[in-house]
Coordinates of C-alpha atoms in Angstrom, one line a residue:
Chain A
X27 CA 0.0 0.0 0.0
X28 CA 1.5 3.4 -0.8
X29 CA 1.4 6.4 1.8
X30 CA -1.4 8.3 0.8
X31 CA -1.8 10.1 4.1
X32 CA -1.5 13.9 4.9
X33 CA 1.3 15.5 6.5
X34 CA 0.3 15.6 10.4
X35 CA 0.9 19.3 10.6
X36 CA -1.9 20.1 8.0
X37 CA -4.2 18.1 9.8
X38 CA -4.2 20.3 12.8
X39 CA -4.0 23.3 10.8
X40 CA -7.4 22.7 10.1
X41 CA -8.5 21.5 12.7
X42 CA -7.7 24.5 15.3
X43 CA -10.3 25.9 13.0
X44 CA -13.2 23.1 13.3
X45 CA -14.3 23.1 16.4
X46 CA -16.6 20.2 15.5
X47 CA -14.0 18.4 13.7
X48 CA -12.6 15.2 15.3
X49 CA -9.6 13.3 14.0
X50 CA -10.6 9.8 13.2
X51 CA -7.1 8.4 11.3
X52 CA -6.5 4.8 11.3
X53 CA -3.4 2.8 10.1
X54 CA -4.7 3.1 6.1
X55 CA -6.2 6.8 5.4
X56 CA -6.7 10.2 6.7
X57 CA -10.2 10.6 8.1
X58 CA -12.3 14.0 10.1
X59 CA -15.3 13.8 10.9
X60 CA -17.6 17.2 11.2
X61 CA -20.8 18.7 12.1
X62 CA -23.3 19.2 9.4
X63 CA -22.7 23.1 10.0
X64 CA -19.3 22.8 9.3
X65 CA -19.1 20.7 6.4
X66 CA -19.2 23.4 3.3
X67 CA -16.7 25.8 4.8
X68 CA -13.8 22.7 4.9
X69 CA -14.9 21.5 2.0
X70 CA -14.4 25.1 0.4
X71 CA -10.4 25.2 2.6
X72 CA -10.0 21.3 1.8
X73 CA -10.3 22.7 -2.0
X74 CA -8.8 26.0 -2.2
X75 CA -6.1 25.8 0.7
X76 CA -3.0 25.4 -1.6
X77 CA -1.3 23.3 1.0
X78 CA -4.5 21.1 0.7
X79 CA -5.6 21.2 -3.2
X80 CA -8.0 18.5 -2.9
X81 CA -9.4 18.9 -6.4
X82 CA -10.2 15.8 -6.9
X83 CA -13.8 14.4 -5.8
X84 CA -13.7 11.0 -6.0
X85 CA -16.7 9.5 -3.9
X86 CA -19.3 10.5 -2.0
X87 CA -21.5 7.8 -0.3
X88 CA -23.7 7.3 3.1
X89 CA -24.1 4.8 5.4
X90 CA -27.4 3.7 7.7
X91 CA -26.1 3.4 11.5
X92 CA -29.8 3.1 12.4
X93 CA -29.9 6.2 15.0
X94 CA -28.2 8.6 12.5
X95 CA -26.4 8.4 9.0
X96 CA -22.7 9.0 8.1
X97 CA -22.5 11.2 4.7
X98 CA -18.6 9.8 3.3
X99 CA -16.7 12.1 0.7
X100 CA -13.2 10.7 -0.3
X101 CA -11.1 13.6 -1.6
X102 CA -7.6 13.7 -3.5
X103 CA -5.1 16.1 -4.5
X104 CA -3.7 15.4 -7.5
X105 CA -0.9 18.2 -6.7
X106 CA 0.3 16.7 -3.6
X107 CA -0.6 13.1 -4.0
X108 CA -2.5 12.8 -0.2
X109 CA -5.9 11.9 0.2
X110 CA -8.3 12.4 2.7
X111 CA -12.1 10.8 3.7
X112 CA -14.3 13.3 4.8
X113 CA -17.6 12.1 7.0
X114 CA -20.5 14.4 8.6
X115 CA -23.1 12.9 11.2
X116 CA -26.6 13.8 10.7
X117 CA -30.3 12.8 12.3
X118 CA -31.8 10.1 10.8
X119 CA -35.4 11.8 10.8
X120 CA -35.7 14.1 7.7
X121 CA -32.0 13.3 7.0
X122 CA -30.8 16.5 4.6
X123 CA -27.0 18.3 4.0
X124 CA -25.9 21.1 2.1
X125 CA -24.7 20.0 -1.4
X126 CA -21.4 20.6 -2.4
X127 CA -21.8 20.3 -6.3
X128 CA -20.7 24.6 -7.1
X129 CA -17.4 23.2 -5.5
X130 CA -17.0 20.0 -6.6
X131 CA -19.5 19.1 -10.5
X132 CA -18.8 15.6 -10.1
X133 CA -21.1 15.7 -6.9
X134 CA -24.1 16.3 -8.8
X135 CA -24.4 12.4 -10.0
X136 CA -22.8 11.2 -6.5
X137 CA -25.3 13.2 -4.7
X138 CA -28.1 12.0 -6.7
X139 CA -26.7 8.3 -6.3
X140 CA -27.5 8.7 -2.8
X141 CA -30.6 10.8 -2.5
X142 CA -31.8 7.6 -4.7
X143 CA -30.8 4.9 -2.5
X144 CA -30.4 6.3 0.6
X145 CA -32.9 9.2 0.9
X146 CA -30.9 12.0 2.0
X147 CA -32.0 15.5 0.9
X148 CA -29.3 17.5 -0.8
X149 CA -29.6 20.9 -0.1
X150 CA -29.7 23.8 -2.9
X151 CA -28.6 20.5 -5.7
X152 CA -29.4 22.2 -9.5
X153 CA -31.2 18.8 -10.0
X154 CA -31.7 16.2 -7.3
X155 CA -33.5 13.3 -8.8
X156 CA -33.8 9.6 -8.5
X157 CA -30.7 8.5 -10.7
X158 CA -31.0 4.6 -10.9
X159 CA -34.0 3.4 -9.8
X160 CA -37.2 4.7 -11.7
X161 CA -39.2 8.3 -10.9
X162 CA -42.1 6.5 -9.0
X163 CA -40.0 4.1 -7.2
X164 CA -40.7 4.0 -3.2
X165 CA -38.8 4.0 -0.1
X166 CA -34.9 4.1 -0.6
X167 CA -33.5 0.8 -1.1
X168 CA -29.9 1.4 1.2
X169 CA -31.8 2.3 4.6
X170 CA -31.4 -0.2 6.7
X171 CA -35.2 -0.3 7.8
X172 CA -36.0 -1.2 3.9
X173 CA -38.1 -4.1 3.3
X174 CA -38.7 -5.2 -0.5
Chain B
X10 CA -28.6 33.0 -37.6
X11 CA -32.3 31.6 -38.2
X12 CA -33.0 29.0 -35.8
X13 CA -35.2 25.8 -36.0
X14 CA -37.8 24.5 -34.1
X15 CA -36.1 22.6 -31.7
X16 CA -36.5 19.0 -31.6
X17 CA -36.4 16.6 -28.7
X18 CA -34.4 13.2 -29.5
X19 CA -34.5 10.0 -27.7
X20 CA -30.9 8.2 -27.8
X21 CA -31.3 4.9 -26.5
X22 CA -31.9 2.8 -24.2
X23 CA -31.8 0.5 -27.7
X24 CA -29.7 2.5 -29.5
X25 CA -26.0 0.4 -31.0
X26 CA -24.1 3.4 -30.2
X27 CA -25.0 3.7 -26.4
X28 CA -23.1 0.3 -26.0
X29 CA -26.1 -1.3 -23.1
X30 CA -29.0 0.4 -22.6
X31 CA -28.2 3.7 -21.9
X32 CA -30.3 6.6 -22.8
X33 CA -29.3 10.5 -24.0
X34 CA -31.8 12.8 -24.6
X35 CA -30.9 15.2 -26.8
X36 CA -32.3 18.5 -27.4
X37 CA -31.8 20.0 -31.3
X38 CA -31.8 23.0 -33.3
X39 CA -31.2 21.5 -36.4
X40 CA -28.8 18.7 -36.4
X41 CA -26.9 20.9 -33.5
X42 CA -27.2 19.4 -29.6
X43 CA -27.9 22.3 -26.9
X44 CA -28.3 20.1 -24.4
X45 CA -28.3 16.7 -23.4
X46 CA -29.8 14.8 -20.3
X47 CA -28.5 11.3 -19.0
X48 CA -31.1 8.4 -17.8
X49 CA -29.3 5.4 -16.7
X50 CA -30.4 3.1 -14.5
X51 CA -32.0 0.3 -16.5
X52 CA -29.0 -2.3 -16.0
X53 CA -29.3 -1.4 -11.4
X54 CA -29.9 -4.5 -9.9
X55 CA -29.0 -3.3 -6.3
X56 CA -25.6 -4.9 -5.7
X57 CA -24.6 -2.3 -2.8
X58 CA -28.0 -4.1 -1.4
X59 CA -27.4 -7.4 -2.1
X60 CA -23.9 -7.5 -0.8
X61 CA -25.0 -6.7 2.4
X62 CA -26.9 -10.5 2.5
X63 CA -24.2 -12.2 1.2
X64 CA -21.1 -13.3 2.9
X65 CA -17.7 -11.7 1.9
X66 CA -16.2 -15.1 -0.8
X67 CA -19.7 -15.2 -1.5
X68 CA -20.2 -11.6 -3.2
X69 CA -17.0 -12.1 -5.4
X70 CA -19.1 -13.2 -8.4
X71 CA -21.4 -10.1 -8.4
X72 CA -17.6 -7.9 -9.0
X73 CA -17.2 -9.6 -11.8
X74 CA -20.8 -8.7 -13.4
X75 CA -19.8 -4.6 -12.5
X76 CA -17.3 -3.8 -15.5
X77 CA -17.7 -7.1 -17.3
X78 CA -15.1 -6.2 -20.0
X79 CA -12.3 -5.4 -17.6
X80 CA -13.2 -8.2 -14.6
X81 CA -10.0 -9.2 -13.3
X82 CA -9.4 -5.5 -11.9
X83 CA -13.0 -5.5 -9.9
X84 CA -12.0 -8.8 -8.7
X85 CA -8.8 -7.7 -7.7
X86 CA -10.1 -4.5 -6.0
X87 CA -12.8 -6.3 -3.8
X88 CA -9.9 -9.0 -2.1
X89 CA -7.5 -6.2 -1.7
X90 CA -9.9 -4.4 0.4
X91 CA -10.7 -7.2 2.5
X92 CA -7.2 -8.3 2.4
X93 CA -6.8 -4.5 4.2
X94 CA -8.9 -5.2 6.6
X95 CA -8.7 -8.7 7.3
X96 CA -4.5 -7.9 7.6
X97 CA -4.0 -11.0 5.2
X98 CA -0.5 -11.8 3.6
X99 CA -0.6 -12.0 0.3
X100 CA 2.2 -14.4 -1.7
X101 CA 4.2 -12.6 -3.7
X102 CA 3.3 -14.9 -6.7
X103 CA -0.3 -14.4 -6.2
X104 CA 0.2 -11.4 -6.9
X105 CA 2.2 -11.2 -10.3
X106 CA -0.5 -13.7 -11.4
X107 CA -3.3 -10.9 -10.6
X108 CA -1.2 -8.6 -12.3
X109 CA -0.4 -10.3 -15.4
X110 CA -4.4 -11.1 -15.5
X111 CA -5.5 -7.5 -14.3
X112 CA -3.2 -5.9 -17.3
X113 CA -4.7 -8.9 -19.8
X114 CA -8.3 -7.7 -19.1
X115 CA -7.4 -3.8 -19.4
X116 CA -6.1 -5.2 -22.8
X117 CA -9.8 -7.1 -23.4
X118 CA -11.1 -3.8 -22.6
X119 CA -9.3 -1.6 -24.5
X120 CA -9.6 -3.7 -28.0
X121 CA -13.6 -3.9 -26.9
X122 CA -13.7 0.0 -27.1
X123 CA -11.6 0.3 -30.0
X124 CA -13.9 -2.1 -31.8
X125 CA -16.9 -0.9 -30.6
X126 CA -15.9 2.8 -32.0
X127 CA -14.8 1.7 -35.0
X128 CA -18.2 0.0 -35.6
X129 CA -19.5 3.1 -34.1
X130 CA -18.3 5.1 -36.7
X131 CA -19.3 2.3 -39.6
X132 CA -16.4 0.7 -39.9
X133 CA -16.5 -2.7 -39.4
X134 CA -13.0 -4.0 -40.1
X135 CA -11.5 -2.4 -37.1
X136 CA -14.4 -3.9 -35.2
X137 CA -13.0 -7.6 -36.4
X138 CA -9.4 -7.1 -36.2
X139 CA -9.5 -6.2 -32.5
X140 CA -12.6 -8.8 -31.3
X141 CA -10.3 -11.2 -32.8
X142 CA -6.9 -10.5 -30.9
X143 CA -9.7 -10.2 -27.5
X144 CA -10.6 -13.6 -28.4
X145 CA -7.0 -14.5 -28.3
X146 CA -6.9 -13.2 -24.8
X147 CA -10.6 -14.8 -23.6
X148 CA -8.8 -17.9 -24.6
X149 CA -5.7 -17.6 -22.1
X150 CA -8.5 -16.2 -20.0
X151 CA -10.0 -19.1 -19.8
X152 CA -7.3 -21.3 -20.0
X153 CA -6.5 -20.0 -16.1
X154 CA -10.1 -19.7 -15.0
X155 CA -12.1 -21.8 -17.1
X156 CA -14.5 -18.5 -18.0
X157 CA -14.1 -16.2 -20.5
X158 CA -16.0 -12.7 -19.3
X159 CA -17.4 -13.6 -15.8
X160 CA -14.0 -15.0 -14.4
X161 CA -14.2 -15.2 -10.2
X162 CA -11.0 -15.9 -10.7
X163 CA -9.6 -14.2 -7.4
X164 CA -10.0 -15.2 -4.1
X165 CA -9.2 -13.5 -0.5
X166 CA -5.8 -14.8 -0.3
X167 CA -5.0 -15.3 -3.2
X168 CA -6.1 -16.8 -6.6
X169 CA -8.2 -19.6 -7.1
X170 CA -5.8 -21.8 -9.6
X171 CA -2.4 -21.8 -10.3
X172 CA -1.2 -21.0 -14.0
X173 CA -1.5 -24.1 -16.1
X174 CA 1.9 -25.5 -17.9
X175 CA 0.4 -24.4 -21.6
X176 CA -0.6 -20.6 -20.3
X177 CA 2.8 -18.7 -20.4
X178 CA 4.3 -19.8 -23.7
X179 CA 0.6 -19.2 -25.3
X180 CA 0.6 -15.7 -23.5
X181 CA 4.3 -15.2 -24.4
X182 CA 3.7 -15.7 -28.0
X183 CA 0.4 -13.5 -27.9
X184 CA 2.4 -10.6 -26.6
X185 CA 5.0 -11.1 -29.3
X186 CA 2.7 -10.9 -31.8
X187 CA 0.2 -7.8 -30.9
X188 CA 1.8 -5.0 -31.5
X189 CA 2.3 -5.8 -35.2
X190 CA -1.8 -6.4 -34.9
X191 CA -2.3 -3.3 -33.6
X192 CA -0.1 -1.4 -36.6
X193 CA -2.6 -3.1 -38.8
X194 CA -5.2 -1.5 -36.9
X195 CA -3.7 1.6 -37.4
X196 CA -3.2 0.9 -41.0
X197 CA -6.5 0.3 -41.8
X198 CA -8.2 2.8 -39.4
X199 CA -6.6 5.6 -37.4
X200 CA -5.2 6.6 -40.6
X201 CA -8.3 6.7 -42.2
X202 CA -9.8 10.4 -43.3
X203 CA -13.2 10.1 -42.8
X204 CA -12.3 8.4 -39.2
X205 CA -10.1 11.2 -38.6
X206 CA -12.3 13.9 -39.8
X207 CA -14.7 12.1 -37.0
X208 CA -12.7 12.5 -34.2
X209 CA -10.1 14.7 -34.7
X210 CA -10.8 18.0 -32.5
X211 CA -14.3 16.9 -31.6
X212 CA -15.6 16.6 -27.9
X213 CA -12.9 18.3 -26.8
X214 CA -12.7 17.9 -23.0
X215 CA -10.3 20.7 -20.9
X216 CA -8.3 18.9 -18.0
X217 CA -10.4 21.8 -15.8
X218 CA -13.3 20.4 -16.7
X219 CA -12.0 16.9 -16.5
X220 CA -10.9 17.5 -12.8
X221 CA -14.3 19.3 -11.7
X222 CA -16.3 16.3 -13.0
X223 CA -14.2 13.5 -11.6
X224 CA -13.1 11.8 -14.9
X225 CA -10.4 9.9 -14.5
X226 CA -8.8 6.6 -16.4
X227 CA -7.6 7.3 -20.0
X228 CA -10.3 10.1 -20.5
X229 CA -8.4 11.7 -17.8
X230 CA -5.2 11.7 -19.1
X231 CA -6.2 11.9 -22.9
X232 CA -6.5 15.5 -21.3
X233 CA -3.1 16.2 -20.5
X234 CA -3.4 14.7 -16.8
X235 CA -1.5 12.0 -15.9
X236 CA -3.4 11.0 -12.7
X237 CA -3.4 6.5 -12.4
X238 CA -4.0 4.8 -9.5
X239 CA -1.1 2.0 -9.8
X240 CA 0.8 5.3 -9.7
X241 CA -0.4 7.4 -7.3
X242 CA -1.5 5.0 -4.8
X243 CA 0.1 1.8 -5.9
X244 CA -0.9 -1.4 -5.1
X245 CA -0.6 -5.3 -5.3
X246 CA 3.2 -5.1 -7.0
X247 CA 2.9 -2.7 -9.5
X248 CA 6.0 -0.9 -7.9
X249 CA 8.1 -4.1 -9.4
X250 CA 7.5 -2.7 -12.7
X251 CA 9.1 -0.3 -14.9
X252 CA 6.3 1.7 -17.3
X253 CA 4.7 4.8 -18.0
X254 CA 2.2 6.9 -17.8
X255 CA 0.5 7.6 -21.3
X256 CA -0.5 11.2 -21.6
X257 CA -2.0 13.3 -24.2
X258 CA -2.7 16.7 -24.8
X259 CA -5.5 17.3 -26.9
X260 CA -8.8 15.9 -25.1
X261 CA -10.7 15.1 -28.1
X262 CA -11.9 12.1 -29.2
X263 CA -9.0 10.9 -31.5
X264 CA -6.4 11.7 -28.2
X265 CA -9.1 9.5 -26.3
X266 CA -8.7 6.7 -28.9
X267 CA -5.3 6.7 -29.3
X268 CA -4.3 6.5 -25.6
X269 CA -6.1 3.3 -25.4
X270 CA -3.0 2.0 -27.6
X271 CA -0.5 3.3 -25.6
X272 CA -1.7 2.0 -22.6
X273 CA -2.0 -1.3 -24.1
X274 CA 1.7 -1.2 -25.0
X275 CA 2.2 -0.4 -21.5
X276 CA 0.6 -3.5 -19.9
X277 CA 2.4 -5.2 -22.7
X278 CA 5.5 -4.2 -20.9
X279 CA 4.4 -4.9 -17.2
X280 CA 3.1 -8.1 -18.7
X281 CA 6.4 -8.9 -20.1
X282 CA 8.2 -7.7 -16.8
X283 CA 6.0 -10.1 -14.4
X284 CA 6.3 -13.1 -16.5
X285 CA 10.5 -12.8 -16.2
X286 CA 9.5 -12.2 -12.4
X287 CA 6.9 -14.6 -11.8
X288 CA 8.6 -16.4 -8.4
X289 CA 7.7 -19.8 -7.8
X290 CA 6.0 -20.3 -4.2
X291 CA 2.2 -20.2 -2.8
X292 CA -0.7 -19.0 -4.8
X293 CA -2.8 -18.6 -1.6
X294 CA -2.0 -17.1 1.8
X295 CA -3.0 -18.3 5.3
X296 CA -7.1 -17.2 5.7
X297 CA -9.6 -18.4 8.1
X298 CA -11.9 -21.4 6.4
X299 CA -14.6 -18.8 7.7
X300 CA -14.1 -15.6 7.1
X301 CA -14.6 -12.9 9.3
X302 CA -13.7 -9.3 9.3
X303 CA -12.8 -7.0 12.4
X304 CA -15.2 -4.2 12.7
X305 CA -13.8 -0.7 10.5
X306 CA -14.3 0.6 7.7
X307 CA -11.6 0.8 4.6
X308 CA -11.7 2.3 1.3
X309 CA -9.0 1.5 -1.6
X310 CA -8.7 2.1 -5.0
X311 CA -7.6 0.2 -7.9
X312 CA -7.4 1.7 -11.5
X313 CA -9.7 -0.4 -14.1
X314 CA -9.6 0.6 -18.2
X315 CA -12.4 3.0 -17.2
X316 CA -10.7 4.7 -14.5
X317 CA -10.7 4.8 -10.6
X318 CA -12.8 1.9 -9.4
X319 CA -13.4 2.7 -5.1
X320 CA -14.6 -0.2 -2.7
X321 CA -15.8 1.0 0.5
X322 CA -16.4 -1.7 3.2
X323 CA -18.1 -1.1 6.4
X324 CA -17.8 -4.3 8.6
X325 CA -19.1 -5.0 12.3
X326 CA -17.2 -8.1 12.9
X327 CA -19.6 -10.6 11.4
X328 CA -18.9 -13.0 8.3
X329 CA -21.3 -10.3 5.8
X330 CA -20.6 -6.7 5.1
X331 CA -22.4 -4.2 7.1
X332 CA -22.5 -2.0 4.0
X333 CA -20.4 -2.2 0.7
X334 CA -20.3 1.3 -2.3
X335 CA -18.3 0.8 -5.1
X336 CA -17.1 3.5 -7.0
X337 CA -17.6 2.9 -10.6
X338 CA -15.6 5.4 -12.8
X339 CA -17.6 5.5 -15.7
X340 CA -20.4 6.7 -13.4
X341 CA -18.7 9.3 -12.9
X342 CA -17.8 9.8 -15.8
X343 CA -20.6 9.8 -18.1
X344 CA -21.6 12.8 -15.7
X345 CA -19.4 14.8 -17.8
X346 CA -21.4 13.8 -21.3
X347 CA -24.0 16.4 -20.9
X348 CA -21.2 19.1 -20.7
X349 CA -19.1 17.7 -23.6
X350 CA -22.1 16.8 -25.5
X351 CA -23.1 20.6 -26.0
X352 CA -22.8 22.2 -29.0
X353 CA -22.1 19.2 -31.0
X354 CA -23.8 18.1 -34.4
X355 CA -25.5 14.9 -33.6
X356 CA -23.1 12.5 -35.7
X357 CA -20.6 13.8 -33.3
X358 CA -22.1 12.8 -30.2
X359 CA -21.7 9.2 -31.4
X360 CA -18.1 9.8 -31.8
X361 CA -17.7 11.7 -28.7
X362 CA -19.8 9.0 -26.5
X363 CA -17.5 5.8 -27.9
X364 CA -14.8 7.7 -26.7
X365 CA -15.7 7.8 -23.4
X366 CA -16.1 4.0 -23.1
X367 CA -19.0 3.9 -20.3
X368 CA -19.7 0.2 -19.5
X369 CA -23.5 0.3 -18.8
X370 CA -22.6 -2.8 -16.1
X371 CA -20.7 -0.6 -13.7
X372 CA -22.8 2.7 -14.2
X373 CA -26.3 0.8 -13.1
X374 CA -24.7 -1.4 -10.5

C-alpha cells in the first residue's frame, strides 16, 4: 500500500479551525469527521487551501447506523498526491445536507446516487433526482429499515 | 442566424451506439445538440443491497458482473480491500498472477472499445481485427479460469488456480505478436480520413473540466493529466514494474482513442516484466476457512480501463458486510457527457460517446 496520508501538521492546521472536527485516522487513510454546519466551509479550505488542493472528488457515499447516518466524501489532491475521507453525522429523521456540487461538479451524480438509494435530501442540488432506480419508485433501497 | 424548431431526441436505451442500454436525450436546433440529459439506471440490480446479504467469498461473483469487460481488476479491487482489513498476507506470486491477469483484461477492454468505435463510426474492419486479438486473450483467460468474461477468478488470499503449464508460452507468444496487430489497426483505421475527420478535435474535454467532473482513467489523461491509480497509490506489486504513464494533450476524441493503444503497450510491458519475475511459491495465503472481518471501515482504489474503481467496506465483525459502495468510474464519468455533449452536431455525439467507453454494467450497478 503506498502512503497516501497527509502530513500531520496540516491536519491540525485545520483543525484548530473546526471546532466540531474530530480526527478519526486509522493505520490506512486520513479521516475528520464534522458537524453538518461545518461541512461546506472545509470543504471550500480542503479545495482552495494550496497546501490542501483537494481537487479531486472521488466519492461520496452514506451509510445507515440506524440512529443517525454518516454522509462519506473521499477527496484527493492530484498536486500533492495525499488523500483524505471526509464524513459528517446527521439525524436520521428528515435526514438532509448542504450539497457541495458549485465546488465539486462531479457531486451532482454522486449526490443523486444517494438521494436515490439512501434518501438524503441534498440541499440547494441544480437537480436532485432519482438516478437509478425509476421516478415513482418508493422508499430508498440502502436504509437499513428497507423491506422489499 | 435563423433557428429551427427545436426538436427533442431519444438516444437509446436501444440505440447500437449507447453500447447497453443507456439513454441520452438530446435536445436539437437543427442537427446541433444544446443540451443533453443522461437516464441510466436500466441495467441497477441493487448490488450495494445485495452485498449486504451475502457473505464476503460469497459476493465475489457479483464484481465480476460490475465492468464485465475489464473483470479481473474489480476482482482484484474487492480482495484487496478485504485483504486490508482482514490484515491478510498475500504471496508474492499471487500477486504477479493478478497482475499479469488484471493488465490482460485492461487489454480485453481496451480492444472492446476500439472495436466498438470503430463500428460506431461504420467501420467494421477495425471492429473484427480487434474482437479477434480479444478472443485471443478470452482464450488464455479461460485457459487459467475456465471462463471467459465472468471469471471469479480471485479469491481473498490469493487466486483460485495456479497457471497451467500451456498458459505462459501461449501468453508469451500473444504478446509477441500484438503489437504488429495493432499497426494493422492503425493501418487500416486511425489513418483513415473520414475516421479522422470524426474524431479529430471533436468533444474536446479541458483537463479543468475533466478534474471538476471527476473523470479519471484514459479520459483523464487523454487530457493532458496524468493522474493513475497503480501510480499514485500503488498497489498489489505494481511498484516491481518499470512503465509509463501515457499522456495526451489534446482531449478530443481521436487523443481519447489513441491513448487506449499506448496503454496497451504499457501493460504489454508490465506483462512482459512479471512473466520474467513470476517467483515460484504459494498461490494462496493463510485465511480463516470462515471468514470474518474486524469491525472498520476501509476504502481503496484500484485503477480499471475505465478509470478509478473505489470499494468501501463497512464491517461490524460478522462473516457479511455491514455495508459495501463501489465507486464505478464510468459513473462518474458519463456525468461529464452532458457538458461535452453541448454544442455538438449529432453525428458527433456518437463519436464523442464511444470515446468515453462507459460500461452500462458498472454505471447501473
Amino acid at each position: 500500500m503506498g502512503n497516501n496520508s497527509m502530513a500531520p501538521g496540516l491536519i491540525s492546521k485545520i483543525s484548530s479551525r473546526y471546532f466540531s472536527m474530530t480526527i478519526l485516522n486509522d493505520q490506512h487513510t486520513t479521516k475528520v469527521q464534522v458537524e453538518e454546519n461545518d461541512l461546506i466551509y472545509l470543504m471550500e479550505e480542503l479545495k482552495n487551501d494550496p497546501d490542501l488542493h483537494f481537487d479531486l472528488l472521488l466519492d461520496i457515499t452514506a451509510v445507515d447506523y440506524l440512529d443517525h447516518y454518516i454522509v462519506v466524501y473521499n477527496l484527493f489532491s492530484l498536486k500533492h498526491g495525499h488523500k483524505i475521507m471526509v464524513k459528517c453525522r446527521i439525524e436520521h429523521e428528515n435526514p438532509s445536507l448542504i450539497t457541495v456540487s458549485d465546488l465539486y461538479p462531479a457531486a451532482e451524480v454522486l449526490e443523486c446516487e444517494v438521494y436515490d438509494l439512501m434518501g438524503i435530501e441534498f440541499v440547494s442540488h441544480p437537480n436532485l433526482h432519482r438516478i437509478l432506480l425509476p421516478d415513482d419508485f418508493e422508499g430508498f433501497p440502502l436504509r437499513k429499515d428497507y423491506k422489499s | 442566424m435563423p433557428r429551427t424548431q427545436e426538436l427533442h431526441l431519444n438516444m437509446g436505451p436501444q440505440h447500437p451506439s449507447t453500447h447497453g442500454v443507456y439513454r441520452c436525450v438530446l435536445t436539437l436546433d437543427g442537427e446541433t445538440v444544446t443540451s443533453a440529459e443522461n437516464h441510466i439506471g436500466y441495467l441497477h440490480r441493487g448490488i450495494e443491497k445485495i452485498a449486504e446479504s451475502k457473505t464476503y467469498p460469497q459476493f465475489l461473483p457479483y464484481t465480476d458482473r460490475m465492468d464485465y469487460l475489464c473483470p479481473m481488476v474489480y476482482n482484484q479491487g474487492y480482495v484487496e480491500t478485504i485483504e486490508i482489513m482482514m490484515g491478510v498476507e498475500v504471496p508474492v506470486r499471487a500477486e504477479y498472477i493478478r497482475v499479469i491477469m488484471a493488465e490482460l483484461s485492461r487489454i480485453t477492454s481496451h480492444l472492446v472499445m476500439v472495436a466498438t468505435m470503430a463500428i460506431d463510426l461504420s467501420s467494421s474492419t477495425g471492429w473484427m481485427y480487434c474482437l479477434r486479438e480479444r478472443e485471443k486473450i478470452l482464450d488464455l483467460i479461460e485457459m487459467v479460469c475456465g471462463s471467459r468474461l465472468t471469471v471469479s477468478y480471485m479469491r481473498i488470499g490469493g487466486v483460485s488456480e495456479d497457471l497451467p503449464d500451456e498458459f505462459i508460452p501461449g501468453l508469451r507468444k500473444f504478446i509477441g505478436e500484438l503489437p504488429a496487430y495493432l499497426d494493422e489497426v492503425h493501418e487500416l483505421l486511425t489513418g483513415n480520413e473520414i475516421f479522422q475527420a470524426r474524431t479529430k478535435g471533436i468533444g474536446i474535454l479541458p483537463p479543468d473540466m475533466a478534474i471538476a467532473y471527476g473523470v479519471t482513467g484514459p479520459n483523464l489523461r487523454a487530457s493532458g493529466v496524468a493522474y493513475d491509480v497503480r501510480r499514485a497509490q500503488p498497489y498489489s506489486v505494481y511498484d516491481h514494474f518499470n512503465f509509463e504513464i501515457p499522456v495526451r494533450f489534446n482531449g478530443d476524441s481521436l487523443d481519447r482513442y489513441l491513448l487506449r493503444f499506448d496503454e496497451i503497450e504499457q501493460s504489454l510491458r508490465i506483462i512482459e516484466q512479471a512473466l520474467d519475475g513470476l517467483p515460484e511459491g504459494e498461490i494462496k495465503g493463510k485465511v480463516p476457512k470462515l471468514i470474518k472481518v474486524q469491525p472498520g471501515e476501509v476504502y481503496h482504489q484500484v485503477e480499471s480501463s475505465k478509470g478509478a474503481v473505489g470499494f468501501f467496506v463497512v464491517s461490524d465483525g460478522s462473516n457479511k458486510p455491514y455495508r459495501l459502495h463501489i465507486r464505478g468510474p464510468s459513473f462518474v464519468n458519463i456525468g461529464v457527457f452532458p457538458e461535452l455533449a453541448r454544442g455538438w452536431k449529432i453525428q458527433d455525439i456518437i463519436s464523442i460517446l464511444a470515446s468515453i467507453d462507459p460500461v452500462l454494467g458498472e454505471i447501473d450497478r
